[in-house]
Amino acid sequence: MSTPLDRASMDRTSLEQAVHSALATVIDPELRRPITELGMVESVEIADGGRVRIVVLLTIAGCPLRGTITADTEAALFAVPGVTGVEVDLKVMTQEQRDALKEQLRGAGGQRGIPFNAPGSLTKVYAVASGKGGVGKSSVTVNLACALAAQGLRVGIVDADVYGFSVPGLMGITQAPTRVDDMILPPVAYGVKVISIGMFVTGNQPVAWRGPMLHRALEQFLTDVYFGDLDALFLDLPPGTGDIAISVAQLLPKAQILVVTTPQAAAADVAERAGAIATQTGQTVAGVVENMSYLEMPDGGRMELFGSGGGAVLAERLSATVGEDVPLLGQIPLEVLLREGGDSGVPLVLGRPETPAALALAGIAGKLASVPRGLKGMPLGLQPR
């Protein structure tokens, strides 16, 4: 027969287990992993009466999301039956603890490199390109990324349009990246990790860089920024086939090119060059997206403001040029709400998912998600007998 002392001991043990289980549900808002896995929980004390005091270690003293970590920890612990009070004490990791964290995140030795080039990487990398500006390439990139993230996939965006960066604004991001020594933690919006040169310039200051500086900036984004294990990474490229397009081919040789065009014949002609660069770089073309395809009228009709058929023609030409099938992934109608969503920082696929343009974008995202990663170039671990 158990005694009151035994029951009290059992109740306390159950409470301790429940508290630690609750802490495992608290996700670091930047690293997107449980704080218990990241070594951020220094100590947990449970006093008589159910009051819990926890010491959480921040990566840096000026962590911009310390309030989020505190609130999430309090919410998780207050949800545990038997917890009557919560005190969250925030401290900062020592250099040794930060080094251990970086080694844990980067792997053995904490070596820097481009993780998406690793032999075992399963990340699909899409370089979103266009022949000219003004075709809605950045809006397409942001909405496709958010549509995939809404499906539960882990997604990142590199805003590689250094001169015309717009991704932070389209996603409503005002937070600066967090630096942990030589590691950069990208801001997260709508479940998408984002890095952009716009996060490092003051106001609307122009970026006047030559080719080598552009290459170095892109390389630093891919090596120093911690994205973690991603299912998909989108790179929003500048228009044309200049320095950045060449650097992407060098730094991410397995990246697939996603070409955005409008239905106008002249735009499709220019966009063909952006896709045909794959013949020189050895990359593949994932497909063509036709944006601003038509305007839906109140009577149900369609007005083709920019002509028609450009996307299909472009897909056919690229198929012949690269020697393999390049599909037309979808046609996105003109939508005032798409522009309004970009201005407000709420992507259309999230803010108004029922609209024709959002449905078209979600359909394209679904096609990208359904394409298997493939085993080409990957080690299978097989040994000859």
Coordinates of C-alpha atoms in Angstrom, one line a residue:
M1 CA 0.0 0.0 0.0
S2 CA 1.4 3.4 -1.0
T3 CA 1.8 6.0 1.6
P4 CA 1.0 9.8 1.3
L5 CA 4.8 10.4 0.9
D6 CA 5.0 7.9 -1.9
R7 CA 2.0 9.5 -3.7
A8 CA 3.5 12.9 -3.3
S9 CA 6.8 11.7 -4.7
M10 CA 5.0 10.1 -7.7
D11 CA 2.9 13.3 -8.2
R12 CA 6.1 15.4 -8.2
T13 CA 7.8 13.0 -10.7
S14 CA 4.8 13.2 -13.0
L15 CA 4.8 17.0 -12.8
E16 CA 8.5 17.1 -13.6
Q17 CA 8.0 14.8 -16.6
A18 CA 5.1 16.9 -17.8
V19 CA 7.1 20.1 -17.5
H20 CA 10.0 18.8 -19.5
S21 CA 7.6 17.4 -22.2
A22 CA 6.0 20.9 -22.4
L23 CA 9.4 22.5 -22.8
A24 CA 10.1 20.2 -25.7
T25 CA 7.2 21.9 -27.6
V26 CA 8.8 25.4 -27.3
I27 CA 10.3 26.1 -30.7
D28 CA 13.1 28.7 -31.1
P29 CA 11.6 31.2 -33.5
E30 CA 14.8 31.6 -35.5
L31 CA 16.3 28.1 -35.5
R32 CA 12.9 26.4 -35.7
R33 CA 13.9 23.6 -33.4
P34 CA 12.9 22.8 -29.8
I35 CA 14.8 24.8 -27.2
T36 CA 15.5 21.5 -25.3
E37 CA 17.4 20.1 -28.4
L38 CA 19.5 23.3 -28.8
G39 CA 20.9 23.3 -25.2
M40 CA 19.0 26.5 -24.4
V41 CA 17.4 25.1 -21.1
E42 CA 20.0 25.6 -18.4
S43 CA 17.9 24.6 -15.4
V44 CA 14.4 23.9 -14.3
E45 CA 13.2 24.2 -10.7
I46 CA 9.8 23.1 -9.4
A47 CA 8.9 24.5 -6.0
D48 CA 6.2 23.2 -3.7
G49 CA 2.8 24.4 -4.8
G50 CA 3.6 24.0 -8.5
R51 CA 5.7 27.2 -9.2
V52 CA 8.2 26.6 -12.0
R53 CA 11.4 28.6 -12.5
I54 CA 13.3 28.0 -15.7
V55 CA 16.6 29.5 -17.0
V56 CA 16.7 29.8 -20.8
L57 CA 20.0 30.6 -22.6
L58 CA 19.8 33.0 -25.5
T59 CA 22.3 32.8 -28.3
I60 CA 23.2 36.5 -28.0
A61 CA 22.5 39.2 -25.5
G62 CA 20.5 41.3 -27.9
C63 CA 18.3 38.5 -29.2
P64 CA 15.4 40.3 -31.0
L65 CA 12.9 37.6 -30.2
R66 CA 13.6 37.2 -26.5
G67 CA 10.0 38.3 -25.8
T68 CA 8.6 35.5 -28.1
I69 CA 10.7 32.9 -26.4
T70 CA 9.5 34.0 -23.0
A71 CA 5.9 34.1 -24.0
D72 CA 6.0 30.7 -25.7
T73 CA 7.7 29.2 -22.7
E74 CA 5.2 30.6 -20.3
A75 CA 2.3 29.4 -22.4
A76 CA 3.6 25.9 -22.7
L77 CA 4.2 25.6 -18.9
F78 CA 1.0 27.2 -17.8
A79 CA -0.8 24.5 -20.0
V80 CA 0.6 21.8 -17.7
P81 CA -1.9 20.7 -15.0
G82 CA -0.4 21.4 -11.6
V83 CA 1.7 24.4 -12.6
T84 CA 0.5 27.4 -10.7
G85 CA 3.2 29.9 -11.6
V86 CA 6.0 30.4 -14.1
E87 CA 9.2 32.4 -13.9
V88 CA 11.4 32.6 -17.0
D89 CA 14.9 33.9 -16.4
L90 CA 16.9 34.7 -19.6
K91 CA 20.7 34.4 -19.7
V92 CA 23.2 34.4 -22.5
M93 CA 25.2 31.4 -23.7
T94 CA 28.9 31.4 -23.1
Q95 CA 31.3 31.2 -26.1
E96 CA 31.8 27.5 -25.4
Q97 CA 28.1 26.9 -25.5
R98 CA 27.7 28.9 -28.7
D99 CA 30.5 26.9 -30.3
A100 CA 28.8 23.7 -29.3
L101 CA 25.5 24.9 -30.8
K102 CA 27.2 25.9 -34.1
E103 CA 28.8 22.5 -34.3
Q104 CA 25.5 20.8 -33.6
L105 CA 23.8 22.8 -36.3
R106 CA 26.5 22.6 -38.9
G107 CA 27.5 19.0 -38.2
A108 CA 30.8 17.5 -36.9
G109 CA 33.6 20.1 -36.8
G110 CA 31.2 23.0 -37.5
Q111 CA 32.6 23.4 -41.0
R112 CA 31.3 26.2 -43.1
G113 CA 30.1 25.3 -46.6
I114 CA 27.1 25.3 -48.8
P115 CA 24.9 22.6 -47.3
F116 CA 22.6 22.3 -50.4
N117 CA 25.6 20.9 -52.3
A118 CA 26.1 18.1 -49.8
P119 CA 25.8 14.6 -51.3
G120 CA 22.9 13.7 -49.1
S121 CA 21.0 17.0 -49.4
L122 CA 17.3 16.5 -50.3
T123 CA 16.6 20.2 -50.7
K124 CA 15.0 21.2 -54.1
V125 CA 16.7 24.5 -55.1
Y126 CA 14.7 26.7 -57.5
A127 CA 16.4 29.7 -59.2
V128 CA 13.5 31.9 -60.2
A129 CA 14.5 33.8 -63.3
S130 CA 13.1 36.1 -65.9
G131 CA 14.3 37.7 -69.1
K132 CA 13.2 41.2 -68.0
G133 CA 11.9 43.1 -65.0
G134 CA 8.3 43.8 -64.3
V135 CA 6.9 40.4 -64.9
G136 CA 6.1 39.7 -61.2
K137 CA 9.0 37.3 -60.6
S138 CA 9.4 38.3 -56.9
S139 CA 5.6 38.0 -56.2
V140 CA 5.6 34.6 -57.8
T141 CA 8.6 33.5 -55.7
V142 CA 7.1 34.7 -52.4
N143 CA 3.7 33.2 -53.0
L144 CA 5.1 29.8 -54.2
A145 CA 7.3 29.7 -51.1
C146 CA 4.5 30.5 -48.7
A147 CA 2.1 28.0 -50.5
L148 CA 4.7 25.2 -49.9
A149 CA 5.2 26.3 -46.3
A150 CA 1.5 26.2 -45.7
Q151 CA 1.5 22.6 -46.8
G152 CA 3.9 21.9 -44.0
L153 CA 7.2 21.9 -46.0
R154 CA 10.3 23.6 -44.7
V155 CA 11.1 26.5 -47.1
G156 CA 13.7 29.3 -47.5
I157 CA 14.2 32.2 -49.8
V158 CA 17.4 33.9 -50.8
D159 CA 16.6 37.3 -52.3
A160 CA 19.4 37.3 -54.8
D161 CA 18.1 40.3 -56.7
V162 CA 20.7 42.5 -55.0
Y163 CA 19.9 45.7 -56.9
G164 CA 16.1 45.3 -56.8
F165 CA 15.5 43.5 -53.6
S166 CA 11.8 43.4 -52.6
V167 CA 11.2 40.1 -50.8
P168 CA 11.3 41.5 -47.2
G169 CA 8.7 44.1 -48.1
L170 CA 6.5 41.5 -49.9
M171 CA 6.5 39.4 -46.7
G172 CA 6.2 42.2 -44.2
I173 CA 9.7 41.5 -42.7
T174 CA 11.2 44.4 -40.7
Q175 CA 13.4 42.3 -38.4
A176 CA 17.1 42.2 -39.0
P177 CA 18.9 38.8 -39.1
T178 CA 20.6 37.7 -35.8
R179 CA 24.3 37.1 -35.9
V180 CA 25.8 34.3 -33.8
D181 CA 29.5 34.9 -34.4
D182 CA 30.0 33.9 -38.0
M183 CA 26.5 32.3 -38.3
I184 CA 23.5 34.3 -39.5
L185 CA 20.0 33.4 -38.4
P186 CA 17.5 34.5 -41.0
P187 CA 14.1 36.1 -40.0
V188 CA 11.1 33.8 -40.4
A189 CA 7.8 35.0 -41.9
Y190 CA 4.8 32.7 -42.5
G191 CA 7.0 29.7 -41.8
V192 CA 9.6 30.8 -44.5
K193 CA 13.2 31.6 -43.7
V194 CA 14.3 34.7 -45.6
I195 CA 17.6 36.4 -46.3
S196 CA 18.1 39.6 -48.4
I197 CA 20.7 42.2 -48.9
G198 CA 17.8 44.6 -48.0
M199 CA 18.2 43.5 -44.4
F200 CA 21.7 44.9 -44.3
V201 CA 21.3 48.4 -45.9
T202 CA 19.9 51.5 -44.3
G203 CA 16.6 52.8 -45.6
N204 CA 16.3 52.8 -49.4
Q205 CA 20.1 53.1 -49.9
P206 CA 21.1 51.8 -53.4
V207 CA 23.6 48.8 -53.7
A208 CA 26.3 49.8 -56.1
W209 CA 28.4 46.6 -56.4
R210 CA 30.4 45.0 -59.2
G211 CA 30.4 41.3 -60.1
P212 CA 32.9 40.0 -57.6
M213 CA 31.1 41.7 -54.7
L214 CA 27.8 40.2 -55.9
H215 CA 29.3 36.8 -56.0
R216 CA 30.8 37.1 -52.5
A217 CA 27.5 38.3 -51.1
L218 CA 25.6 35.4 -52.6
E219 CA 28.3 33.0 -51.4
Q220 CA 28.0 34.4 -47.8
F221 CA 24.2 34.0 -47.9
L222 CA 24.6 30.3 -48.8
T223 CA 27.4 29.5 -46.4
D224 CA 26.9 31.7 -43.3
V225 CA 23.1 31.8 -43.1
Y226 CA 21.7 28.8 -41.2
F227 CA 18.6 27.6 -43.0
G228 CA 18.6 24.1 -41.4
D229 CA 17.1 21.2 -43.3
L230 CA 14.9 22.6 -46.1
D231 CA 12.5 20.9 -48.4
A232 CA 12.8 23.7 -50.9
L233 CA 15.0 26.8 -51.3
F234 CA 14.0 29.6 -53.7
L235 CA 16.4 32.1 -55.1
D236 CA 14.8 35.3 -56.5
L237 CA 17.3 36.2 -59.2
P238 CA 17.7 39.6 -60.9
P239 CA 16.3 39.8 -64.5
G240 CA 18.5 38.6 -67.3
T241 CA 21.6 36.4 -67.5
G242 CA 24.2 38.5 -65.7
D243 CA 26.6 38.0 -62.9
I244 CA 24.2 36.5 -60.3
A245 CA 22.8 33.9 -62.7
I246 CA 26.4 32.8 -63.4
S247 CA 27.3 32.8 -59.7
V248 CA 24.2 30.7 -58.9
A249 CA 25.3 28.1 -61.5
Q250 CA 28.7 28.0 -59.9
L251 CA 27.7 27.9 -56.3
L252 CA 24.5 25.8 -56.7
P253 CA 25.1 23.6 -59.8
K254 CA 22.1 21.4 -59.0
A255 CA 19.7 24.4 -58.8
Q256 CA 16.8 24.2 -61.3
I257 CA 15.7 27.2 -63.2
L258 CA 12.1 28.4 -62.9
V259 CA 11.3 30.9 -65.7
V260 CA 8.6 33.5 -65.2
T261 CA 7.2 35.4 -68.2
T262 CA 4.1 37.2 -69.3
P263 CA 2.0 36.0 -72.3
Q264 CA 3.4 38.8 -74.5
A265 CA 5.5 37.4 -77.4
A266 CA 8.2 39.9 -76.9
A267 CA 8.5 39.0 -73.2
A268 CA 8.6 35.3 -74.0
D269 CA 11.4 35.9 -76.5
V270 CA 13.5 37.6 -73.8
A271 CA 12.7 35.0 -71.2
E272 CA 13.9 32.3 -73.4
R273 CA 17.5 33.6 -72.9
A274 CA 17.1 33.3 -69.1
G275 CA 16.1 29.6 -69.4
A276 CA 18.5 28.7 -72.2
I277 CA 21.4 29.6 -70.0
A278 CA 20.9 26.1 -68.6
T279 CA 22.6 24.7 -71.8
Q280 CA 25.8 26.5 -70.8
T281 CA 25.7 25.9 -67.0
G282 CA 24.5 22.3 -67.1
Q283 CA 21.4 23.0 -65.0
T284 CA 17.9 21.8 -65.7
V285 CA 14.8 23.9 -66.3
A286 CA 12.0 23.1 -63.8
G287 CA 9.3 24.8 -65.9
V288 CA 7.7 28.0 -67.0
V289 CA 5.2 30.2 -65.1
E290 CA 3.1 32.6 -67.1
N291 CA 2.1 35.6 -65.0
M292 CA -0.5 38.3 -65.8
S293 CA -2.1 35.8 -68.2
Y294 CA -5.5 37.5 -68.3
L295 CA -8.0 39.7 -66.4
E296 CA -11.2 38.1 -65.3
M297 CA -14.2 40.3 -66.2
P298 CA -17.4 40.7 -64.1
D299 CA -19.4 38.8 -66.7
G300 CA -17.1 35.8 -66.5
G301 CA -15.1 36.6 -69.7
R302 CA -11.4 37.2 -69.9
M303 CA -9.5 40.2 -71.2
E304 CA -6.0 39.3 -72.4
L305 CA -4.2 42.6 -71.8
F306 CA -0.8 41.3 -72.7
G307 CA -1.6 38.9 -75.5
S308 CA -1.8 35.1 -75.1
G309 CA 0.2 32.0 -75.6
G310 CA 3.6 33.3 -74.6
G311 CA 4.1 30.8 -71.8
A312 CA 3.3 27.8 -73.9
V313 CA 5.5 29.0 -76.7
L314 CA 8.4 29.6 -74.3
A315 CA 8.0 26.1 -72.8
E316 CA 8.0 24.6 -76.2
R317 CA 11.1 26.5 -77.3
L318 CA 13.0 25.7 -74.1
S319 CA 12.1 22.0 -74.4
A320 CA 13.8 22.1 -77.9
T321 CA 16.8 24.1 -76.6
V322 CA 17.6 22.0 -73.5
G323 CA 16.6 18.7 -75.1
E324 CA 14.1 17.6 -72.4
D325 CA 10.5 18.4 -71.6
V326 CA 10.0 21.8 -70.0
P327 CA 6.4 22.1 -68.7
L328 CA 4.2 25.1 -68.5
L329 CA 3.4 24.9 -64.8
G330 CA 0.6 27.3 -64.7
Q331 CA -1.0 30.6 -65.8
I332 CA -1.6 33.2 -63.2
P333 CA -4.4 35.8 -63.9
L334 CA -4.0 39.5 -63.2
E335 CA -5.3 40.2 -59.7
V336 CA -5.5 43.6 -57.9
L337 CA -5.4 41.7 -54.6
L338 CA -2.1 40.2 -55.5
R339 CA -0.6 43.7 -55.7
E340 CA -2.4 44.7 -52.5
G341 CA -1.1 41.7 -50.7
G342 CA 2.5 42.6 -51.7
D343 CA 2.1 46.1 -50.5
S344 CA 0.7 45.0 -47.1
G345 CA 3.3 42.2 -46.7
V346 CA 0.6 39.4 -46.7
P347 CA 1.1 37.0 -49.7
L348 CA -2.1 36.4 -51.6
V349 CA -2.0 32.6 -51.1
L350 CA -2.4 33.2 -47.4
G351 CA -4.5 36.4 -47.3
R352 CA -7.0 35.5 -50.0
P353 CA -6.5 31.8 -50.9
E354 CA -9.9 31.6 -52.7
T355 CA -9.0 34.1 -55.4
P356 CA -8.2 32.8 -59.0
A357 CA -4.6 34.0 -58.8
A358 CA -4.0 32.4 -55.4
L359 CA -5.5 29.1 -56.7
A360 CA -3.2 29.2 -59.7
L361 CA -0.2 29.8 -57.5
A362 CA -1.1 27.0 -55.1
G363 CA -1.5 24.7 -58.1
I364 CA 2.0 25.5 -59.3
A365 CA 3.4 25.0 -55.9
G366 CA 1.6 21.6 -55.7
K367 CA 3.3 20.6 -59.0
L368 CA 6.7 21.5 -57.6
A369 CA 6.1 19.7 -54.4
S370 CA 5.0 16.5 -56.2
V371 CA 8.1 16.2 -58.3
P372 CA 10.4 13.6 -56.7
R373 CA 13.9 14.8 -55.7
G374 CA 15.5 12.0 -57.7
L375 CA 18.7 10.0 -57.0
K376 CA 20.9 11.4 -59.7
G377 CA 24.3 12.2 -58.3
M378 CA 23.5 10.9 -54.8
P379 CA 25.4 8.1 -53.0
L380 CA 23.4 5.0 -52.4
G381 CA 25.8 3.4 -50.0
L382 CA 25.9 0.2 -52.1
Q383 CA 29.1 -1.9 -52.1
P384 CA 30.0 -4.4 -54.9
R385 CA 30.1 -8.0 -53.7

